[in-house]
Amino acid sequence: MTPQKDQNQFNVLKIYLKQFEYLFNNKPNISVLKVGEKFILKKSIDNFLSENSIYFFENNTSRVEQLFKQLIYNIEPIYLNIISDLDNYQTLRNNSFTKLVQIISYFTIKSNNWHSMMHFNLNSNNKTNFLKQICAHHTNSLKDIEATKFYRDVANLPVDDIISYTLLFSAEYLVRKIESCKIIFLKSTDDAPWFTSDSPVVIKNEIITEKSEIYFPINRTYLAYLYFENSNLKRNKLQNLKTNSIHLVNDQLSWKLQQIIMKNAGNNIIF
């Protein structure tokens, strides 16, 4: 079955990719490098999206879209407000942080990486534990989950029948987890703007724990880095920086972070 391109999803992608656009011969373009290839292509965003079915799945995800309905229909002013906060205040106000968390969660569950991870877990011996993890916010403890009707109904269905439910639970799971993160913003140098990809949210340790780290290129200038505050687990020096603030990166750190972004790409690196 060929995935169908939903116009709402198309608009979300277009507005995000516009943040990586630049003028070439007075025409807006993005640069695209296919993973494993050496030649960089210049494309308009519309042409790129018409040729690449990214974030579009065979399964009906209307309940997920409903969860993010306000975000999707207002994505442009929301996203521009986030960037405006960083440009003008060098920090995010509370509402902007909440919206950024929703955007990161949305891009995560719509990515091919998350979809592949879900399929792997749902088709493995880890299915029960995976479902418990992403449904945990519906109960007071993991022990209570098995007694709930929604868990029993989902757990007993064939994998192909529960993908939409799993996406919905994943969306709620991610928002609740990520909203408790600390955040810092890393500013690129003028000659080395941030890359992105067809899988823009990098999550180290996908089923999020206190050890997880999240990277998200907001635009060519700002990269968001999120982590869980725990003084016993500070393995990354970025966690020593002042939170909800902007920090200019040096060339060495910039290159290291660009590698993390590029390695997370599904099929295309975008810059």
mmCIF file of N, CA and C in Angstrom, residues 50-113:
data_model
loop_
_atom_site.group_PDB
_atom_site.id
_atom_site.type_symbol
_atom_site.label_atom_id
_atom_site.label_comp_id
_atom_site.label_asym_id
_atom_site.label_seq_id
_atom_site.Cartn_x
_atom_site.Cartn_y
_atom_site.Cartn_z
ATOM 1 N N SER A 50 7.766 16.608 -2.910
ATOM 2 C CA SER A 50 7.000 15.829 -3.896
ATOM 3 C C SER A 50 7.715 14.541 -4.279
ATOM 4 N N GLU A 51 9.036 14.506 -4.072
ATOM 5 C CA GLU A 51 9.832 13.337 -4.454
ATOM 6 C C GLU A 51 10.121 12.407 -3.289
ATOM 7 N N ASN A 52 9.868 12.863 -2.065
ATOM 8 C CA ASN A 52 10.254 12.089 -0.882
ATOM 9 C C ASN A 52 9.077 11.932 0.067
ATOM 10 N N SER A 53 8.655 10.703 0.261
ATOM 11 C CA SER A 53 7.533 10.411 1.160
ATOM 12 C C SER A 53 8.070 10.202 2.571
ATOM 13 N N ILE A 54 8.442 11.292 3.222
ATOM 14 C CA ILE A 54 8.953 11.172 4.579
ATOM 15 C C ILE A 54 7.865 11.562 5.559
ATOM 16 N N TYR A 55 7.842 10.844 6.669
ATOM 17 C CA TYR A 55 6.863 11.026 7.746
ATOM 18 C C TYR A 55 5.464 10.551 7.382
ATOM 19 N N PHE A 56 5.288 9.826 6.286
ATOM 20 C CA PHE A 56 3.945 9.414 5.886
ATOM 21 C C PHE A 56 3.828 7.901 5.954
ATOM 22 N N PHE A 57 2.901 7.410 6.743
ATOM 23 C CA PHE A 57 2.794 5.987 6.998
ATOM 24 C C PHE A 57 1.532 5.390 6.392
ATOM 25 N N GLU A 58 1.541 4.081 6.266
ATOM 26 C CA GLU A 58 0.386 3.389 5.709
ATOM 27 C C GLU A 58 -0.802 3.410 6.659
ATOM 28 N N ASN A 59 -0.497 3.455 7.953
ATOM 29 C CA ASN A 59 -1.564 3.335 8.937
ATOM 30 C C ASN A 59 -2.282 4.664 9.157
ATOM 31 N N ASN A 60 -3.544 4.575 9.504
ATOM 32 C CA ASN A 60 -4.337 5.773 9.772
ATOM 33 C C ASN A 60 -3.901 6.392 11.100
ATOM 34 N N THR A 61 -3.370 7.603 11.036
ATOM 35 C CA THR A 61 -2.900 8.248 12.251
ATOM 36 C C THR A 61 -3.754 9.461 12.604
ATOM 37 N N SER A 62 -5.038 9.419 12.252
ATOM 38 C CA SER A 62 -5.904 10.575 12.464
ATOM 39 C C SER A 62 -6.006 10.951 13.943
ATOM 40 N N ARG A 63 -5.952 9.969 14.835
ATOM 41 C CA ARG A 63 -6.037 10.281 16.265
ATOM 42 C C ARG A 63 -4.793 11.023 16.731
ATOM 43 N N VAL A 64 -3.654 10.699 16.125
ATOM 44 C CA VAL A 64 -2.438 11.435 16.433
ATOM 45 C C VAL A 64 -2.566 12.869 15.933
ATOM 46 N N GLU A 65 -3.074 13.021 14.697
ATOM 47 C CA GLU A 65 -3.260 14.362 14.151
ATOM 48 C C GLU A 65 -4.235 15.162 15.024
ATOM 49 N N GLN A 66 -5.252 14.504 15.549
ATOM 50 C CA GLN A 66 -6.219 15.179 16.421
ATOM 51 C C GLN A 66 -5.539 15.681 17.689
ATOM 52 N N LEU A 67 -4.633 14.854 18.217
ATOM 53 C CA LEU A 67 -3.909 15.239 19.427
ATOM 54 C C LEU A 67 -3.106 16.518 19.186
ATOM 55 N N PHE A 68 -2.538 16.642 17.987
ATOM 56 C CA PHE A 68 -1.706 17.786 17.658
ATOM 57 C C PHE A 68 -2.439 18.800 16.767
ATOM 58 N N LYS A 69 -3.762 18.740 16.766
ATOM 59 C CA LYS A 69 -4.548 19.528 15.816
ATOM 60 C C LYS A 69 -4.217 21.022 15.880
ATOM 61 N N GLN A 70 -4.251 21.612 17.066
ATOM 62 C CA GLN A 70 -3.982 23.038 17.191
ATOM 63 C C GLN A 70 -2.560 23.353 16.743
ATOM 64 N N LEU A 71 -1.629 22.500 17.110
ATOM 65 C CA LEU A 71 -0.243 22.700 16.708
ATOM 66 C C LEU A 71 -0.100 22.689 15.194
ATOM 67 N N ILE A 72 -0.718 21.698 14.542
ATOM 68 C CA ILE A 72 -0.587 21.542 13.096
ATOM 69 C C ILE A 72 -1.173 22.728 12.354
ATOM 70 N N TYR A 73 -2.368 23.152 12.734
ATOM 71 C CA TYR A 73 -3.042 24.221 12.004
ATOM 72 C C TYR A 73 -2.446 25.600 12.275
ATOM 73 N N ASN A 74 -1.643 25.711 13.330
ATOM 74 C CA ASN A 74 -1.034 26.997 13.653
ATOM 75 C C ASN A 74 0.480 26.924 13.661
ATOM 76 N N ILE A 75 1.020 25.963 12.923
ATOM 77 C CA ILE A 75 2.446 25.678 13.022
ATOM 78 C C ILE A 75 3.314 26.871 12.636
ATOM 79 N N GLU A 76 2.924 27.641 11.615
ATOM 80 C CA GLU A 76 3.804 28.719 11.160
ATOM 81 C C GLU A 76 3.994 29.809 12.210
ATOM 82 N N PRO A 77 2.911 30.414 12.758
ATOM 83 C CA PRO A 77 3.145 31.430 13.790
ATOM 84 C C PRO A 77 3.794 30.862 15.045
ATOM 85 N N ILE A 78 3.457 29.617 15.394
ATOM 86 C CA ILE A 78 4.062 28.991 16.572
ATOM 87 C C ILE A 78 5.565 28.856 16.382
ATOM 88 N N TYR A 79 5.957 28.353 15.234
ATOM 89 C CA TYR A 79 7.384 28.127 14.987
ATOM 90 C C TYR A 79 8.133 29.455 14.908
ATOM 91 N N LEU A 80 7.546 30.435 14.251
ATOM 92 C CA LEU A 80 8.190 31.742 14.141
ATOM 93 C C LEU A 80 8.276 32.433 15.496
ATOM 94 N N ASN A 81 7.307 32.193 16.381
ATOM 95 C CA ASN A 81 7.360 32.754 17.739
ATOM 96 C C ASN A 81 8.512 32.153 18.538
ATOM 97 N N ILE A 82 8.747 30.848 18.343
ATOM 98 C CA ILE A 82 9.864 30.192 19.026
ATOM 99 C C ILE A 82 11.187 30.834 18.598
ATOM 100 N N ILE A 83 11.350 31.014 17.296
ATOM 101 C CA ILE A 83 12.583 31.621 16.782
ATOM 102 C C ILE A 83 12.695 33.082 17.218
ATOM 103 N N SER A 84 11.558 33.774 17.233
ATOM 104 C CA SER A 84 11.552 35.171 17.679
ATOM 105 C C SER A 84 11.982 35.288 19.140
ATOM 106 N N ASP A 85 11.520 34.384 19.985
ATOM 107 C CA ASP A 85 11.941 34.378 21.392
ATOM 108 C C ASP A 85 13.459 34.269 21.491
ATOM 109 N N LEU A 86 14.028 33.353 20.718
ATOM 110 C CA LEU A 86 15.474 33.142 20.779
ATOM 111 C C LEU A 86 16.231 34.341 20.221
ATOM 112 N N ASP A 87 15.730 34.902 19.136
ATOM 113 C CA ASP A 87 16.393 36.069 18.536
ATOM 114 C C ASP A 87 16.323 37.300 19.440
ATOM 115 N N ASN A 88 15.151 37.507 20.062
ATOM 116 C CA ASN A 88 14.917 38.759 20.780
ATOM 117 C C ASN A 88 15.171 38.688 22.282
ATOM 118 N N TYR A 89 14.971 37.509 22.876
ATOM 119 C CA TYR A 89 15.107 37.378 24.325
ATOM 120 C C TYR A 89 16.230 36.432 24.743
ATOM 121 N N GLN A 90 16.824 35.734 23.783
ATOM 122 C CA GLN A 90 17.890 34.751 24.049
ATOM 123 C C GLN A 90 17.437 33.655 25.020
ATOM 124 N N THR A 91 16.142 33.417 25.043
ATOM 125 C CA THR A 91 15.566 32.373 25.887
ATOM 126 C C THR A 91 14.173 32.048 25.355
ATOM 127 N N LEU A 92 13.556 30.974 25.857
ATOM 128 C CA LEU A 92 12.183 30.642 25.489
ATOM 129 C C LEU A 92 11.250 30.964 26.628
ATOM 130 N N ARG A 93 10.158 31.642 26.311
ATOM 131 C CA ARG A 93 9.123 31.841 27.312
ATOM 132 C C ARG A 93 8.357 30.530 27.493
ATOM 133 N N ASN A 94 7.584 30.436 28.580
ATOM 134 C CA ASN A 94 6.946 29.169 28.952
ATOM 135 C C ASN A 94 6.105 28.573 27.840
ATOM 136 N N ASN A 95 5.266 29.377 27.201
ATOM 137 C CA ASN A 95 4.399 28.860 26.157
ATOM 138 C C ASN A 95 5.206 28.367 24.962
ATOM 139 N N SER A 96 6.278 29.073 24.643
ATOM 140 C CA SER A 96 7.121 28.651 23.522
ATOM 141 C C SER A 96 7.804 27.329 23.819
ATOM 142 N N PHE A 97 8.226 27.118 25.061
ATOM 143 C CA PHE A 97 8.853 25.841 25.416
ATOM 144 C C PHE A 97 7.851 24.707 25.267
ATOM 145 N N THR A 98 6.619 24.925 25.738
ATOM 146 C CA THR A 98 5.580 23.900 25.617
ATOM 147 C C THR A 98 5.338 23.531 24.162
ATOM 148 N N LYS A 99 5.264 24.535 23.300
ATOM 149 C CA LYS A 99 5.035 24.282 21.877
ATOM 150 C C LYS A 99 6.225 23.572 21.245
ATOM 151 N N LEU A 100 7.439 23.943 21.649
ATOM 152 C CA LEU A 100 8.620 23.275 21.099
ATOM 153 C C LEU A 100 8.627 21.796 21.486
ATOM 154 N N VAL A 101 8.243 21.487 22.714
ATOM 155 C CA VAL A 101 8.144 20.087 23.146
ATOM 156 C C VAL A 101 7.145 19.330 22.273
ATOM 157 N N GLN A 102 6.005 19.947 21.978
ATOM 158 C CA GLN A 102 5.007 19.300 21.124
ATOM 159 C C GLN A 102 5.546 19.079 19.710
ATOM 160 N N ILE A 103 6.266 20.057 19.193
ATOM 161 C CA ILE A 103 6.837 19.923 17.852
ATOM 162 C C ILE A 103 7.860 18.793 17.814
ATOM 163 N N ILE A 104 8.727 18.743 18.813
ATOM 164 C CA ILE A 104 9.727 17.677 18.876
ATOM 165 C C ILE A 104 9.044 16.317 18.966
ATOM 166 N N SER A 105 7.997 16.220 19.779
ATOM 167 C CA SER A 105 7.264 14.949 19.924
ATOM 168 C C SER A 105 6.601 14.562 18.605
ATOM 169 N N TYR A 106 6.018 15.550 17.935
ATOM 170 C CA TYR A 106 5.337 15.282 16.664
ATOM 171 C C TYR A 106 6.317 14.769 15.622
ATOM 172 N N PHE A 107 7.443 15.465 15.455
ATOM 173 C CA PHE A 107 8.426 15.033 14.469
ATOM 174 C C PHE A 107 8.988 13.657 14.814
ATOM 175 N N THR A 108 9.115 13.373 16.098
ATOM 176 C CA THR A 108 9.663 12.075 16.511
ATOM 177 C C THR A 108 8.759 10.931 16.106
ATOM 178 N N ILE A 109 7.465 11.027 16.444
ATOM 179 C CA ILE A 109 6.576 9.893 16.152
ATOM 180 C C ILE A 109 6.290 9.746 14.670
ATOM 181 N N LYS A 110 6.488 10.831 13.901
ATOM 182 C CA LYS A 110 6.246 10.738 12.460
ATOM 183 C C LYS A 110 7.485 10.300 11.683
ATOM 184 N N SER A 111 8.597 10.155 12.376
ATOM 185 C CA SER A 111 9.838 9.817 11.682
ATOM 186 C C SER A 111 9.912 8.330 11.378
ATOM 187 N N ASN A 112 10.647 7.999 10.341
ATOM 188 C CA ASN A 112 10.855 6.597 9.991
ATOM 189 C C ASN A 112 11.614 5.859 11.080
ATOM 190 N N ASN A 113 12.525 6.562 11.778
ATOM 191 C CA ASN A 113 13.289 5.917 12.841
ATOM 192 C C ASN A 113 12.366 5.428 13.965
#
